[in-house]
Amino acid sequence: MDSSLTRRGQICWYQKPGIGLDAINDALLLEACIYRLLRFYCREQPYYLNLLELFLQSSYQTEIGQTLDLITAPQGHVDLDRYTEKRYKSIVKYKTAFYSFYLPVAAAMYMAGIDGEKEHANAMKILLEMGEFFQIQDDYLDLFGDPSVTGKVGTDIQDNKCSWLVVQCLLRATPQQRQILEDNYGQKDPDKVAQVKALYEALDLPAVFFKYEEDSYSRLQTLIEQYSAPLPQAIFLELANKIYKRKK
């Protein structure tokens, strides 16, 4: 969808010889396999319905997030007024946080017999914050990370993405700096991409990110102390520590 060339250190599936748009059908086949596997292994279990609903809801939430991402940043049309913190948080919540962080923990909770609404709501408070933390790291690494480590060549600037960096830039930019963004954002020309990166550096966005990372990790620790029960705090702390200060 975003014309990326690599993903997780490998060539994107649609870029493989003979694949192209067949990748869409391949993705649908993989999604269908989720429900075949759940039926095969879990049909007789008391948590089967909860797992079905969880995976269906996760797919729905993620598709909403992907749609928000795409309509906020249509190819060939840059509208900086769309890049607000509120919209960014909505994209992150639906596109990343739900399926990446809440889904696996919630599935384990259901399978362990923890199906109360309060327990799941509490876990969600922690895990959605963790998902936002993760996506902001992703946005930072897209530009400032090492592709040999991240496994992906970043294209958020070229793709006109509503990323954390452009949102933070707009919050701090002077009218003259905003004009630089207007003239250069969302374009493939390497010189224009370099001008956007230079603007981010002039606004000291790497330092802003590092402060955010510390503050968010502190918030996560507080949320874990308040809402982790009946699950052990160690489960959430281990997840947080896996992504804290990550480089890929």
PDB file of C-alpha atoms in Angstrom:
ATOM      1  CA  MET A   1       0.000   0.000   0.000  1.00  0.00           C
ATOM      2  CA  ASP A   2       2.861   2.385   0.725  1.00  0.00           C
ATOM      3  CA  SER A   3       5.098   1.169  -2.125  1.00  0.00           C
ATOM      4  CA  SER A   4       7.770  -0.057   0.292  1.00  0.00           C
ATOM      5  CA  LEU A   5      10.574  -2.158  -1.148  1.00  0.00           C
ATOM      6  CA  THR A   6      11.550  -4.100   1.975  1.00  0.00           C
ATOM      7  CA  ARG A   7       9.819  -5.308   5.110  1.00  0.00           C
ATOM      8  CA  ARG A   8      11.347  -6.999   8.159  1.00  0.00           C
ATOM      9  CA  GLY A   9      14.672  -7.158   6.346  1.00  0.00           C
ATOM     10  CA  GLN A  10      13.282  -8.921   3.274  1.00  0.00           C
ATOM     11  CA  ILE A  11      11.984  -7.867  -0.127  1.00  0.00           C
ATOM     12  CA  CYS A  12       8.253  -7.137   0.061  1.00  0.00           C
ATOM     13  CA  TRP A  13       6.162 -10.062  -1.150  1.00  0.00           C
ATOM     14  CA  TYR A  14       4.522  -8.106  -3.986  1.00  0.00           C
ATOM     15  CA  GLN A  15       8.010  -7.239  -5.287  1.00  0.00           C
ATOM     16  CA  LYS A  16       8.888 -10.908  -5.793  1.00  0.00           C
ATOM     17  CA  PRO A  17       8.954 -12.118  -9.425  1.00  0.00           C
ATOM     18  CA  GLY A  18       5.527 -13.214 -10.602  1.00  0.00           C
ATOM     19  CA  ILE A  19       3.656 -11.961  -7.503  1.00  0.00           C
ATOM     20  CA  GLY A  20       2.575  -8.324  -7.967  1.00  0.00           C
ATOM     21  CA  LEU A  21      -1.121  -7.838  -7.206  1.00  0.00           C
ATOM     22  CA  ASP A  22      -1.469 -11.541  -6.394  1.00  0.00           C
ATOM     23  CA  ALA A  23      -0.142 -10.463  -2.990  1.00  0.00           C
ATOM     24  CA  ILE A  24      -3.616  -9.115  -2.175  1.00  0.00           C
ATOM     25  CA  ASN A  25      -5.190 -12.551  -2.600  1.00  0.00           C
ATOM     26  CA  ASP A  26      -2.304 -14.156  -0.711  1.00  0.00           C
ATOM     27  CA  ALA A  27      -2.995 -11.831   2.226  1.00  0.00           C
ATOM     28  CA  LEU A  28      -6.684 -12.770   2.180  1.00  0.00           C
ATOM     29  CA  LEU A  29      -5.760 -16.460   2.189  1.00  0.00           C
ATOM     30  CA  LEU A  30      -3.544 -15.928   5.228  1.00  0.00           C
ATOM     31  CA  GLU A  31      -6.339 -14.114   7.042  1.00  0.00           C
ATOM     32  CA  ALA A  32      -8.788 -16.919   6.225  1.00  0.00           C
ATOM     33  CA  CYS A  33      -6.317 -19.408   7.690  1.00  0.00           C
ATOM     34  CA  ILE A  34      -6.652 -17.702  11.085  1.00  0.00           C
ATOM     35  CA  TYR A  35     -10.242 -18.881  11.356  1.00  0.00           C
ATOM     36  CA  ARG A  36      -9.547 -22.350   9.978  1.00  0.00           C
ATOM     37  CA  LEU A  37      -6.811 -22.807  12.588  1.00  0.00           C
ATOM     38  CA  LEU A  38      -9.016 -21.492  15.396  1.00  0.00           C
ATOM     39  CA  ARG A  39     -11.773 -23.873  14.336  1.00  0.00           C
ATOM     40  CA  PHE A  40      -9.392 -26.826  14.065  1.00  0.00           C
ATOM     41  CA  TYR A  41      -7.663 -26.334  17.420  1.00  0.00           C
ATOM     42  CA  CYS A  42     -10.130 -24.413  19.593  1.00  0.00           C
ATOM     43  CA  ARG A  43     -13.661 -25.262  18.481  1.00  0.00           C
ATOM     44  CA  GLU A  44     -14.420 -27.365  21.562  1.00  0.00           C
ATOM     45  CA  GLN A  45     -12.849 -24.906  24.005  1.00  0.00           C
ATOM     46  CA  PRO A  46     -14.892 -22.485  26.142  1.00  0.00           C
ATOM     47  CA  TYR A  47     -12.854 -19.527  24.858  1.00  0.00           C
ATOM     48  CA  TYR A  48     -13.467 -20.265  21.160  1.00  0.00           C
ATOM     49  CA  LEU A  49     -16.132 -17.585  20.639  1.00  0.00           C
ATOM     50  CA  ASN A  50     -14.090 -14.964  22.480  1.00  0.00           C
ATOM     51  CA  LEU A  51     -11.077 -15.685  20.265  1.00  0.00           C
ATOM     52  CA  LEU A  52     -13.179 -15.495  17.107  1.00  0.00           C
ATOM     53  CA  GLU A  53     -14.606 -12.134  18.137  1.00  0.00           C
ATOM     54  CA  LEU A  54     -11.168 -10.873  19.174  1.00  0.00           C
ATOM     55  CA  PHE A  55      -9.558 -11.668  15.823  1.00  0.00           C
ATOM     56  CA  LEU A  56     -12.512 -10.276  13.860  1.00  0.00           C
ATOM     57  CA  GLN A  57     -12.451  -7.074  15.911  1.00  0.00           C
ATOM     58  CA  SER A  58      -8.679  -6.784  15.491  1.00  0.00           C
ATOM     59  CA  SER A  59      -8.953  -7.088  11.713  1.00  0.00           C
ATOM     60  CA  TYR A  60     -11.693  -4.454  11.670  1.00  0.00           C
ATOM     61  CA  GLN A  61      -9.729  -2.030  13.865  1.00  0.00           C
ATOM     62  CA  THR A  62      -6.558  -2.461  11.817  1.00  0.00           C
ATOM     63  CA  GLU A  63      -8.388  -1.896   8.529  1.00  0.00           C
ATOM     64  CA  ILE A  64      -9.914   1.300   9.942  1.00  0.00           C
ATOM     65  CA  GLY A  65      -6.445   2.455  10.948  1.00  0.00           C
ATOM     66  CA  GLN A  66      -4.981   1.664   7.542  1.00  0.00           C
ATOM     67  CA  THR A  67      -7.833   3.552   5.873  1.00  0.00           C
ATOM     68  CA  LEU A  68      -7.265   6.577   8.117  1.00  0.00           C
ATOM     69  CA  ASP A  69      -3.581   6.451   7.250  1.00  0.00           C
ATOM     70  CA  LEU A  70      -4.253   6.324   3.506  1.00  0.00           C
ATOM     71  CA  ILE A  71      -6.945   9.026   3.344  1.00  0.00           C
ATOM     72  CA  THR A  72      -4.893  11.354   5.534  1.00  0.00           C
ATOM     73  CA  ALA A  73      -1.955  11.169   3.139  1.00  0.00           C
ATOM     74  CA  PRO A  74      -3.175  10.553  -0.429  1.00  0.00           C
ATOM     75  CA  GLN A  75      -0.400  10.161  -2.972  1.00  0.00           C
ATOM     76  CA  GLY A  76       0.281  13.319  -4.941  1.00  0.00           C
ATOM     77  CA  HIS A  77      -1.637  15.640  -2.612  1.00  0.00           C
ATOM     78  CA  VAL A  78      -0.007  17.185   0.456  1.00  0.00           C
ATOM     79  CA  ASP A  79      -2.292  18.885   2.989  1.00  0.00           C
ATOM     80  CA  LEU A  80      -0.333  19.706   6.131  1.00  0.00           C
ATOM     81  CA  ASP A  81      -3.511  20.749   7.950  1.00  0.00           C
ATOM     82  CA  ARG A  82      -4.466  17.076   8.149  1.00  0.00           C
ATOM     83  CA  TYR A  83      -1.426  16.206  10.247  1.00  0.00           C
ATOM     84  CA  THR A  84      -2.780  16.818  13.735  1.00  0.00           C
ATOM     85  CA  GLU A  85      -1.944  15.063  16.990  1.00  0.00           C
ATOM     86  CA  LYS A  86      -5.560  13.923  17.336  1.00  0.00           C
ATOM     87  CA  ARG A  87      -5.612  12.281  13.913  1.00  0.00           C
ATOM     88  CA  TYR A  88      -2.172  10.782  14.435  1.00  0.00           C
ATOM     89  CA  LYS A  89      -3.235   9.171  17.716  1.00  0.00           C
ATOM     90  CA  SER A  90      -6.329   7.709  16.033  1.00  0.00           C
ATOM     91  CA  ILE A  91      -4.247   6.208  13.233  1.00  0.00           C
ATOM     92  CA  VAL A  92      -1.812   4.687  15.714  1.00  0.00           C
ATOM     93  CA  LYS A  93      -4.525   3.293  17.976  1.00  0.00           C
ATOM     94  CA  TYR A  94      -6.342   1.497  15.180  1.00  0.00           C
ATOM     95  CA  LYS A  95      -3.511   0.697  12.773  1.00  0.00           C
ATOM     96  CA  THR A  96      -0.869  -0.554  15.201  1.00  0.00           C
ATOM     97  CA  ALA A  97      -1.680  -0.695  18.892  1.00  0.00           C
ATOM     98  CA  PHE A  98      -4.709  -2.980  18.838  1.00  0.00           C
ATOM     99  CA  TYR A  99      -3.374  -5.874  16.773  1.00  0.00           C
ATOM    100  CA  SER A 100       0.286  -5.597  17.768  1.00  0.00           C
ATOM    101  CA  PHE A 101      -0.126  -5.351  21.527  1.00  0.00           C
ATOM    102  CA  TYR A 102      -3.679  -5.901  22.778  1.00  0.00           C
ATOM    103  CA  LEU A 103      -4.519  -8.882  20.541  1.00  0.00           C
ATOM    104  CA  PRO A 104      -1.785 -11.314  21.684  1.00  0.00           C
ATOM    105  CA  VAL A 105      -2.211 -10.522  25.377  1.00  0.00           C
ATOM    106  CA  ALA A 106      -6.012 -10.615  25.207  1.00  0.00           C
ATOM    107  CA  ALA A 107      -5.905 -13.978  23.406  1.00  0.00           C
ATOM    108  CA  ALA A 108      -3.698 -15.408  26.153  1.00  0.00           C
ATOM    109  CA  MET A 109      -6.027 -13.982  28.812  1.00  0.00           C
ATOM    110  CA  TYR A 110      -9.073 -15.642  27.251  1.00  0.00           C
ATOM    111  CA  MET A 111      -7.234 -18.950  26.966  1.00  0.00           C
ATOM    112  CA  ALA A 112      -6.260 -18.679  30.639  1.00  0.00           C
ATOM    113  CA  GLY A 113      -9.906 -18.168  31.613  1.00  0.00           C
ATOM    114  CA  ILE A 114      -9.604 -14.413  32.239  1.00  0.00           C
ATOM    115  CA  ASP A 115     -12.572 -13.028  30.344  1.00  0.00           C
ATOM    116  CA  GLY A 116     -13.929 -10.241  32.562  1.00  0.00           C
ATOM    117  CA  GLU A 117     -14.586  -6.877  30.921  1.00  0.00           C
ATOM    118  CA  LYS A 118     -12.759  -4.962  33.664  1.00  0.00           C
ATOM    119  CA  GLU A 119      -9.609  -7.080  33.380  1.00  0.00           C
ATOM    120  CA  HIS A 120      -9.532  -6.677  29.608  1.00  0.00           C
ATOM    121  CA  ALA A 121     -10.226  -2.939  29.799  1.00  0.00           C
ATOM    122  CA  ASN A 122      -7.340  -2.539  32.247  1.00  0.00           C
ATOM    123  CA  ALA A 123      -4.977  -4.529  30.038  1.00  0.00           C
ATOM    124  CA  MET A 124      -6.045  -2.427  27.068  1.00  0.00           C
ATOM    125  CA  LYS A 125      -5.110   0.812  28.878  1.00  0.00           C
ATOM    126  CA  ILE A 126      -1.559  -0.445  29.248  1.00  0.00           C
ATOM    127  CA  LEU A 127      -1.242  -2.055  25.832  1.00  0.00           C
ATOM    128  CA  LEU A 128      -2.644   0.809  23.753  1.00  0.00           C
ATOM    129  CA  GLU A 129      -0.153   3.162  25.410  1.00  0.00           C
ATOM    130  CA  MET A 130       2.551   0.625  24.591  1.00  0.00           C
ATOM    131  CA  GLY A 131       1.362   0.469  20.987  1.00  0.00           C
ATOM    132  CA  GLU A 132       1.555   4.251  20.634  1.00  0.00           C
ATOM    133  CA  PHE A 133       5.060   4.163  22.112  1.00  0.00           C
ATOM    134  CA  PHE A 134       6.030   1.490  19.567  1.00  0.00           C
ATOM    135  CA  GLN A 135       4.618   3.353  16.548  1.00  0.00           C
ATOM    136  CA  ILE A 136       6.321   6.625  17.471  1.00  0.00           C
ATOM    137  CA  GLN A 137       9.588   4.710  17.703  1.00  0.00           C
ATOM    138  CA  ASP A 138       8.835   3.258  14.258  1.00  0.00           C
ATOM    139  CA  ASP A 139       8.266   6.724  12.813  1.00  0.00           C
ATOM    140  CA  TYR A 140      11.527   7.972  14.279  1.00  0.00           C
ATOM    141  CA  LEU A 141      13.495   4.953  13.038  1.00  0.00           C
ATOM    142  CA  ASP A 142      11.970   5.314   9.559  1.00  0.00           C
ATOM    143  CA  LEU A 143      14.129   8.405   9.068  1.00  0.00           C
ATOM    144  CA  PHE A 144      16.849   8.275  11.685  1.00  0.00           C
ATOM    145  CA  GLY A 145      17.326   4.516  12.010  1.00  0.00           C
ATOM    146  CA  ASP A 146      19.965   2.430  10.237  1.00  0.00           C
ATOM    147  CA  PRO A 147      18.301   0.453   7.390  1.00  0.00           C
ATOM    148  CA  SER A 148      20.823  -2.357   7.856  1.00  0.00           C
ATOM    149  CA  VAL A 149      19.479  -2.716  11.404  1.00  0.00           C
ATOM    150  CA  THR A 150      15.789  -1.837  10.951  1.00  0.00           C
ATOM    151  CA  GLY A 151      15.457  -4.061   7.877  1.00  0.00           C
ATOM    152  CA  LYS A 152      13.516  -1.377   6.024  1.00  0.00           C
ATOM    153  CA  VAL A 153      14.392   1.635   3.895  1.00  0.00           C
ATOM    154  CA  GLY A 154      12.271   4.449   5.306  1.00  0.00           C
ATOM    155  CA  THR A 155       9.906   6.283   2.957  1.00  0.00           C
ATOM    156  CA  ASP A 156       7.536   8.207   5.247  1.00  0.00           C
ATOM    157  CA  ILE A 157       8.610  11.606   3.869  1.00  0.00           C
ATOM    158  CA  GLN A 158       8.349  10.478   0.243  1.00  0.00           C
ATOM    159  CA  ASP A 159       5.000   8.787   0.900  1.00  0.00           C
ATOM    160  CA  ASN A 160       3.442  11.882   2.487  1.00  0.00           C
ATOM    161  CA  LYS A 161       2.790   9.965   5.713  1.00  0.00           C
ATOM    162  CA  CYS A 162       1.158  11.438   8.804  1.00  0.00           C
ATOM    163  CA  SER A 163       4.119  10.473  10.962  1.00  0.00           C
ATOM    164  CA  TRP A 164       5.021  11.578  14.481  1.00  0.00           C
ATOM    165  CA  LEU A 165       7.947  13.574  13.093  1.00  0.00           C
ATOM    166  CA  VAL A 166       5.875  15.718  10.733  1.00  0.00           C
ATOM    167  CA  VAL A 167       3.247  16.312  13.440  1.00  0.00           C
ATOM    168  CA  GLN A 168       5.936  17.464  15.879  1.00  0.00           C
ATOM    169  CA  CYS A 169       7.547  19.593  13.186  1.00  0.00           C
ATOM    170  CA  LEU A 170       4.274  21.403  12.509  1.00  0.00           C
ATOM    171  CA  LEU A 171       3.786  22.083  16.220  1.00  0.00           C
ATOM    172  CA  ARG A 172       7.153  23.878  16.339  1.00  0.00           C
ATOM    173  CA  ALA A 173       7.733  25.328  12.872  1.00  0.00           C
ATOM    174  CA  THR A 174       7.829  29.034  12.077  1.00  0.00           C
ATOM    175  CA  PRO A 175       5.851  30.181   9.010  1.00  0.00           C
ATOM    176  CA  GLN A 176       9.092  30.063   7.008  1.00  0.00           C
ATOM    177  CA  GLN A 177       9.869  26.527   8.183  1.00  0.00           C
ATOM    178  CA  ARG A 178       6.326  25.422   7.421  1.00  0.00           C
ATOM    179  CA  GLN A 179       6.815  26.691   3.880  1.00  0.00           C
ATOM    180  CA  ILE A 180       9.918  24.508   3.547  1.00  0.00           C
ATOM    181  CA  LEU A 181       7.737  21.559   4.522  1.00  0.00           C
ATOM    182  CA  GLU A 182       5.025  22.603   2.041  1.00  0.00           C
ATOM    183  CA  ASP A 183       7.587  22.776  -0.755  1.00  0.00           C
ATOM    184  CA  ASN A 184       9.348  19.491  -0.054  1.00  0.00           C
ATOM    185  CA  TYR A 185       7.149  17.001   1.828  1.00  0.00           C
ATOM    186  CA  GLY A 186       5.588  14.051   0.023  1.00  0.00           C
ATOM    187  CA  GLN A 187       8.012  14.081  -2.916  1.00  0.00           C
ATOM    188  CA  LYS A 188      10.435  11.440  -4.176  1.00  0.00           C
ATOM    189  CA  ASP A 189      13.291  13.817  -5.054  1.00  0.00           C
ATOM    190  CA  PRO A 190      16.217  12.927  -2.725  1.00  0.00           C
ATOM    191  CA  ASP A 191      17.159  16.614  -2.406  1.00  0.00           C
ATOM    192  CA  LYS A 192      13.673  17.467  -1.173  1.00  0.00           C
ATOM    193  CA  VAL A 193      13.732  14.563   1.280  1.00  0.00           C
ATOM    194  CA  ALA A 194      17.086  15.833   2.546  1.00  0.00           C
ATOM    195  CA  GLN A 195      15.620  19.306   3.099  1.00  0.00           C
ATOM    196  CA  VAL A 196      12.824  17.865   5.227  1.00  0.00           C
ATOM    197  CA  LYS A 197      15.316  15.847   7.254  1.00  0.00           C
ATOM    198  CA  ALA A 198      17.467  18.953   7.728  1.00  0.00           C
ATOM    199  CA  LEU A 199      14.395  20.835   8.960  1.00  0.00           C
ATOM    200  CA  TYR A 200      13.634  18.100  11.491  1.00  0.00           C
ATOM    201  CA  GLU A 201      17.215  18.270  12.709  1.00  0.00           C
ATOM    202  CA  ALA A 202      17.099  22.076  12.926  1.00  0.00           C
ATOM    203  CA  LEU A 203      14.054  21.724  15.183  1.00  0.00           C
ATOM    204  CA  ASP A 204      15.994  19.167  17.247  1.00  0.00           C
ATOM    205  CA  LEU A 205      13.342  16.494  16.792  1.00  0.00           C
ATOM    206  CA  PRO A 206      15.742  13.666  17.708  1.00  0.00           C
ATOM    207  CA  ALA A 207      16.073  15.237  21.173  1.00  0.00           C
ATOM    208  CA  VAL A 208      12.287  15.664  21.351  1.00  0.00           C
ATOM    209  CA  PHE A 209      11.934  11.973  20.554  1.00  0.00           C
ATOM    210  CA  PHE A 210      14.413  10.851  23.207  1.00  0.00           C
ATOM    211  CA  LYS A 211      12.555  12.898  25.837  1.00  0.00           C
ATOM    212  CA  TYR A 212       9.251  11.430  24.666  1.00  0.00           C
ATOM    213  CA  GLU A 213      10.726   7.932  24.909  1.00  0.00           C
ATOM    214  CA  GLU A 214      11.735   8.467  28.542  1.00  0.00           C
ATOM    215  CA  ASP A 215       8.403  10.076  29.469  1.00  0.00           C
ATOM    216  CA  SER A 216       6.365   7.360  27.770  1.00  0.00           C
ATOM    217  CA  TYR A 217       8.333   4.578  29.441  1.00  0.00           C
ATOM    218  CA  SER A 218       7.688   6.241  32.800  1.00  0.00           C
ATOM    219  CA  ARG A 219       3.946   6.463  32.014  1.00  0.00           C
ATOM    220  CA  LEU A 220       3.942   2.798  31.070  1.00  0.00           C
ATOM    221  CA  GLN A 221       5.491   1.824  34.393  1.00  0.00           C
ATOM    222  CA  THR A 222       2.803   3.797  36.233  1.00  0.00           C
ATOM    223  CA  LEU A 223       0.009   2.200  34.192  1.00  0.00           C
ATOM    224  CA  ILE A 224       1.447  -1.261  34.811  1.00  0.00           C
ATOM    225  CA  GLU A 225       1.502  -0.637  38.567  1.00  0.00           C
ATOM    226  CA  GLN A 226      -2.123   0.537  38.505  1.00  0.00           C
ATOM    227  CA  TYR A 227      -3.803  -1.815  36.038  1.00  0.00           C
ATOM    228  CA  SER A 228      -1.855  -5.043  35.532  1.00  0.00           C
ATOM    229  CA  ALA A 229      -3.748  -7.164  38.102  1.00  0.00           C
ATOM    230  CA  PRO A 230      -4.706 -10.009  37.979  1.00  0.00           C
ATOM    231  CA  LEU A 231      -1.823 -10.541  35.533  1.00  0.00           C
ATOM    232  CA  PRO A 232       1.719 -10.364  36.892  1.00  0.00           C
ATOM    233  CA  GLN A 233       3.364  -6.980  36.330  1.00  0.00           C
ATOM    234  CA  ALA A 234       6.357  -8.846  34.900  1.00  0.00           C
ATOM    235  CA  ILE A 235       4.381  -9.740  31.752  1.00  0.00           C
ATOM    236  CA  PHE A 236       3.829  -6.105  30.839  1.00  0.00           C
ATOM    237  CA  LEU A 237       7.256  -4.976  32.021  1.00  0.00           C
ATOM    238  CA  GLU A 238       8.910  -7.578  29.813  1.00  0.00           C
ATOM    239  CA  LEU A 239       6.958  -6.330  26.798  1.00  0.00           C
ATOM    240  CA  ALA A 240       7.859  -2.720  27.595  1.00  0.00           C
ATOM    241  CA  ASN A 241      11.525  -3.564  28.034  1.00  0.00           C
ATOM    242  CA  LYS A 242      11.602  -5.379  24.690  1.00  0.00           C
ATOM    243  CA  ILE A 243      10.738  -2.169  22.842  1.00  0.00           C
ATOM    244  CA  TYR A 244      12.363   0.443  25.098  1.00  0.00           C
ATOM    245  CA  LYS A 245      15.432   1.931  23.349  1.00  0.00           C
ATOM    246  CA  ARG A 246      14.984  -0.486  20.438  1.00  0.00           C
ATOM    247  CA  LYS A 247      16.901   0.127  17.224  1.00  0.00           C
ATOM    248  CA  LYS A 248      14.701  -1.919  14.896  1.00  0.00           C
TER     249      LYS A 248
END
